[in-house]
N, CA and C of each residue as an Amber inpcrd file, in Angstrom:
protein
   231
-108.4690000  59.7210000-154.7070000-107.6310000  58.5510000-154.8240000
-106.4640000  58.8170000-155.7850000-106.7530000  59.4050000-156.9160000
-105.7080000  59.7180000-157.8870000-104.7170000  60.7260000-157.3070000
-105.2310000  61.6900000-156.5760000-104.3300000  62.6780000-155.9710000
-103.4330000  62.0260000-154.9280000-103.9510000  61.0220000-154.2290000
-103.1140000  60.3040000-153.2480000-101.9950000  59.5600000-153.9670000
-102.3130000  58.9240000-155.0930000-101.3010000  58.2070000-155.8660000
-100.2440000  59.1730000-156.3910000-100.6670000  60.3150000-156.8850000
 -99.7250000  61.3210000-157.3830000 -98.8180000  61.7930000-156.2590000
 -99.4100000  62.0250000-155.0900000 -98.6240000  62.4460000-153.9270000
 -97.6250000  61.3690000-153.5350000 -98.0620000  60.1170000-153.5440000
 -97.1700000  59.0080000-153.1860000 -96.0260000  58.8870000-154.1920000
 -96.3420000  58.9790000-155.4590000 -95.3130000  58.8850000-156.4950000
 -94.3240000  60.0400000-156.3570000 -94.8210000  61.2260000-156.1320000
 -93.9430000  62.3870000-155.9440000 -93.0340000  62.1780000-154.7410000
 -93.5970000  61.6630000-153.6810000 -92.8140000  61.4020000-152.4740000
 -91.7330000  60.3580000-152.7480000 -92.1000000  59.3230000-153.4770000
 -91.1410000  58.2730000-153.8210000 -90.0390000  58.8360000-154.7050000
 -90.3790000  59.7010000-155.6300000 -89.3690000  60.3080000-156.5000000
 -88.3920000  61.1660000-155.7060000 -88.9280000  61.9090000-154.7330000
 -88.0650000  62.7370000-153.8900000 -87.1070000  61.8380000-153.1020000
 -87.6380000  60.7740000-152.5410000 -86.8030000  59.8360000-151.7830000
 -85.7470000  59.2030000-152.6990000 -86.1570000  58.8450000-153.8980000
 -85.2250000  58.2320000-154.8460000 -84.0960000  59.2000000-155.2030000
 -84.4240000  60.4500000-155.4370000 -83.3950000  61.4470000-155.7460000
 -82.4380000  61.6130000-154.5700000 -82.9800000  61.6390000-153.3720000
 -82.1420000  61.7710000-152.1780000 -81.2310000  60.5520000-152.0270000
 -81.7860000  59.3890000-152.2650000 -80.9770000  58.1710000-152.1660000
 -79.8730000  58.1630000-153.2110000 -80.1610000  58.6400000-154.4270000
 -79.1350000  58.7230000-155.4610000 -78.0410000  59.7080000-155.0670000
 -78.4470000  60.8220000-154.4510000 -77.4650000  61.8120000-154.0140000
 -76.5590000  61.2150000-152.9340000 -77.1690000  60.5370000-151.9710000
 -76.3940000  59.9070000-150.8970000 -75.4750000  58.8310000-151.4670000
 -75.9890000  58.0610000-152.4000000 -75.1860000  57.0180000-153.0280000
 -73.9830000  57.6210000-153.7500000 -74.1820000  58.7330000-154.4310000
 -73.0820000  59.3910000-155.1320000 -72.0430000  59.9150000-154.1460000
 -72.4910000  60.4720000-153.0370000 -71.5630000  60.9340000-151.9970000
 -70.7500000  59.7690000-151.4560000 -71.4080000  58.6580000-151.2210000
 -70.7000000  57.4790000-150.7200000 -69.6930000  56.9800000-151.7380000
 -70.0810000  56.9880000-152.9940000 -69.1730000  56.5600000-154.0570000
 -67.9470000  57.4620000-154.1040000 -68.1590000  58.7690000-153.9640000
 -67.0330000  59.7080000-153.9420000 -66.1170000  59.4160000-152.7690000
 -66.6970000  59.1330000-151.5690000 -65.8690000  58.8250000-150.3990000
 -65.0870000  57.5390000-150.6150000 -65.7360000  56.5430000-151.2600000
 -65.0610000  55.2760000-151.5230000 -63.8840000  55.4860000-152.4660000
 -64.1020000  56.2730000-153.5130000 -63.0180000  56.5440000-154.4600000
 -61.8660000  57.2690000-153.7670000 -62.1850000  58.1880000-152.8820000
 -61.1460000  58.9100000-152.1440000 -60.3560000  57.9470000-151.2650000
 -61.0440000  57.0580000-150.5980000 -60.3770000  56.0710000-149.7380000
 -59.4970000  55.1510000-150.5710000 -60.0020000  54.7170000-151.7270000
 -59.2100000  53.8450000-152.5980000 -57.9620000  54.5540000-153.1000000
 -58.0890000  55.8330000-153.4240000 -56.9340000  56.5990000-153.8830000
 -55.8850000  56.6970000-152.7830000 -56.3300000  56.9920000-151.5680000
 -55.3890000  57.0680000-150.4500000 -54.7410000  55.7190000-150.1900000
 -55.5230000  54.6440000-150.2960000 -54.9770000  53.3040000-150.0770000
 -53.9180000  52.9730000-151.1280000 -54.1820000  53.3470000-152.3740000
 -53.1980000  53.1140000-153.4340000 -51.9120000  53.9020000-153.1830000
 -52.0580000  55.1420000-152.7320000 -50.8790000  55.9630000-152.4350000
 -50.0630000  55.3470000-151.3080000 -50.7490000  54.9030000-150.2660000
 -50.0440000  54.2730000-149.1400000 -49.3800000  52.9750000-149.5740000
 -50.0640000  52.2160000-150.4000000 -49.5060000  50.9590000-150.9000000
 -48.2250000  51.2170000-151.6800000 -48.2640000  52.2290000-152.5510000
 -47.0780000  52.5760000-153.3390000 -45.9400000  53.0280000-152.4270000
 -46.2760000  53.8170000-151.4190000 -45.2550000  54.2860000-150.4790000
 -44.6090000  53.1120000-149.7420000 -45.4240000  52.1690000-149.3130000
 -44.8920000  50.9970000-148.6100000 -44.0180000  50.1700000-149.5370000
 -44.4610000  49.9850000-150.7840000 -43.6430000  49.2410000-151.7460000
 -42.3170000  49.9360000-152.0000000 -42.3420000  51.2480000-152.0970000
 -41.0980000  52.0050000-152.2840000 -40.1520000  51.7980000-151.1010000
 -40.7050000  51.8350000-149.8990000 -39.8790000  51.6350000-148.7080000
 -39.3130000  50.2160000-148.6570000 -40.1410000  49.2330000-149.0170000
 -39.6600000  47.8500000-149.0310000 -38.5740000  47.6600000-150.0860000
 -38.7320000  48.3070000-151.2150000 -37.7190000  48.2220000-152.2620000
 -36.4030000  48.8240000-151.7780000 -36.4920000  49.9510000-151.0970000
 -35.2810000  50.5840000-150.5500000 -34.6190000  49.6680000-149.5190000
 -35.4310000  49.0500000-148.6810000 -34.8760000  48.1200000-147.6890000
 -34.2080000  46.9220000-148.3640000 -34.8180000  46.4380000-149.4290000
 -34.2320000  45.3100000-150.1640000 -32.8900000  45.7070000-150.7580000
 -32.8090000  46.8990000-151.3290000 -31.5310000  47.3660000-151.8880000
 -30.4830000  47.4950000-150.7820000 -30.8900000  48.0280000-149.6340000
 -29.9660000  48.1460000-148.4990000 -29.4870000  46.7700000-148.0520000
 -30.4180000  45.8270000-147.9710000 -30.0510000  44.4710000-147.5450000
 -29.0840000  43.8330000-148.5410000 -29.3510000  43.9960000-149.8280000
 -28.4490000  43.4460000-150.8510000 -27.0550000  44.0570000-150.7300000
 -27.0030000  45.3710000-150.5080000 -25.7100000  46.0460000-150.3620000
 -24.9530000  45.5110000-149.1520000 -25.6830000  45.3480000-148.0300000
 -25.0420000  44.8440000-146.8030000 -24.5090000  43.4320000-147.0170000
 -25.2930000  42.5810000-147.7010000 -24.8340000  41.2150000-147.9550000
 -23.5960000  41.2160000-148.8430000 -23.5870000  42.0320000-149.8670000
 -22.4220000  42.1040000-150.7500000 -21.1880000  42.5580000-149.9770000
 -21.3810000  43.5570000-149.1320000 -20.2600000  44.0690000-148.3470000
 -19.7710000  43.0160000-147.3520000 -20.6840000  42.3080000-146.7410000
 -20.3250000  41.2530000-145.7880000 -19.5260000  40.1560000-146.4850000
 -19.9820000  39.7340000-147.6470000 -19.2740000  38.6900000-148.3920000
 -17.8730000  39.1640000-148.7630000 -17.7810000  40.4060000-149.2130000
 -16.4710000  40.9630000-149.5920000 -15.5300000  40.9860000-148.3810000
 -16.0540000  41.3930000-147.2260000 -15.2260000  41.4250000-146.0150000
 -14.8050000  40.0220000-145.5980000 -15.7280000  39.0870000-145.6940000
 -15.3920000  37.7000000-145.3320000 -14.2920000  37.1580000-146.2470000
 -14.3650000  37.4710000-147.5120000 -13.3180000  37.0160000-148.4470000
 -11.9790000  37.6550000-148.1130000 -12.0100000  38.9550000-147.7910000
 -10.7680000  39.6440000-147.4300000 -10.1840000  39.0590000-146.1460000
 -11.0330000  38.7930000-145.1800000 -10.5660000  38.1760000-143.9110000
  -9.9520000  36.8280000-144.2010000 -10.6170000  36.0460000-145.0430000
 -10.0980000  34.7230000-145.3860000  -8.7340000  34.8450000-146.0840000
  -8.6250000  35.8130000-147.0020000  -7.3560000  36.0110000-147.7100000
  -6.2520000  36.4120000-146.7440000  -6.5620000  37.2650000-145.7790000
  -5.5720000  37.6840000-144.7820000  -5.1480000  36.5070000-143.9280000
  -6.1200000  35.6970000-143.5280000  -5.8000000  34.5030000-142.7090000
  -4.9030000  33.5550000-143.4800000  -5.1780000  33.4030000-144.7670000
  -4.3480000  32.5020000-145.5790000  -2.9300000  33.0320000-145.6900000
  -2.7690000  34.3360000-145.8010000  -1.4110000  34.9280000-145.8870000
  -0.6690000  34.7810000-144.5730000  -1.3920000  34.8790000-143.4530000
  -0.7570000  34.7990000-142.1570000  -0.4550000  33.3490000-141.7460000
  -1.1140000  32.4050000-142.3490000  -0.9000000  31.0010000-141.9750000
   0.3570000  30.4430000-142.5640000
């Protein structure tokens, strides 16, 4: 009976060690995925920032052109 308990405990310990190893592997994969997600997020934010700067530049240029057109129309009137 005691030998059966020892065998069972040993078996449980082996299973526990294996589960800890698998858990650590999963944790490593999760950290890798999170790192990649953060990198992609930063890349997307950088692209959106560039688009915002482009949009601001286009709006400024459009306003400047509209003012110049208006000034020309006023001179021609």
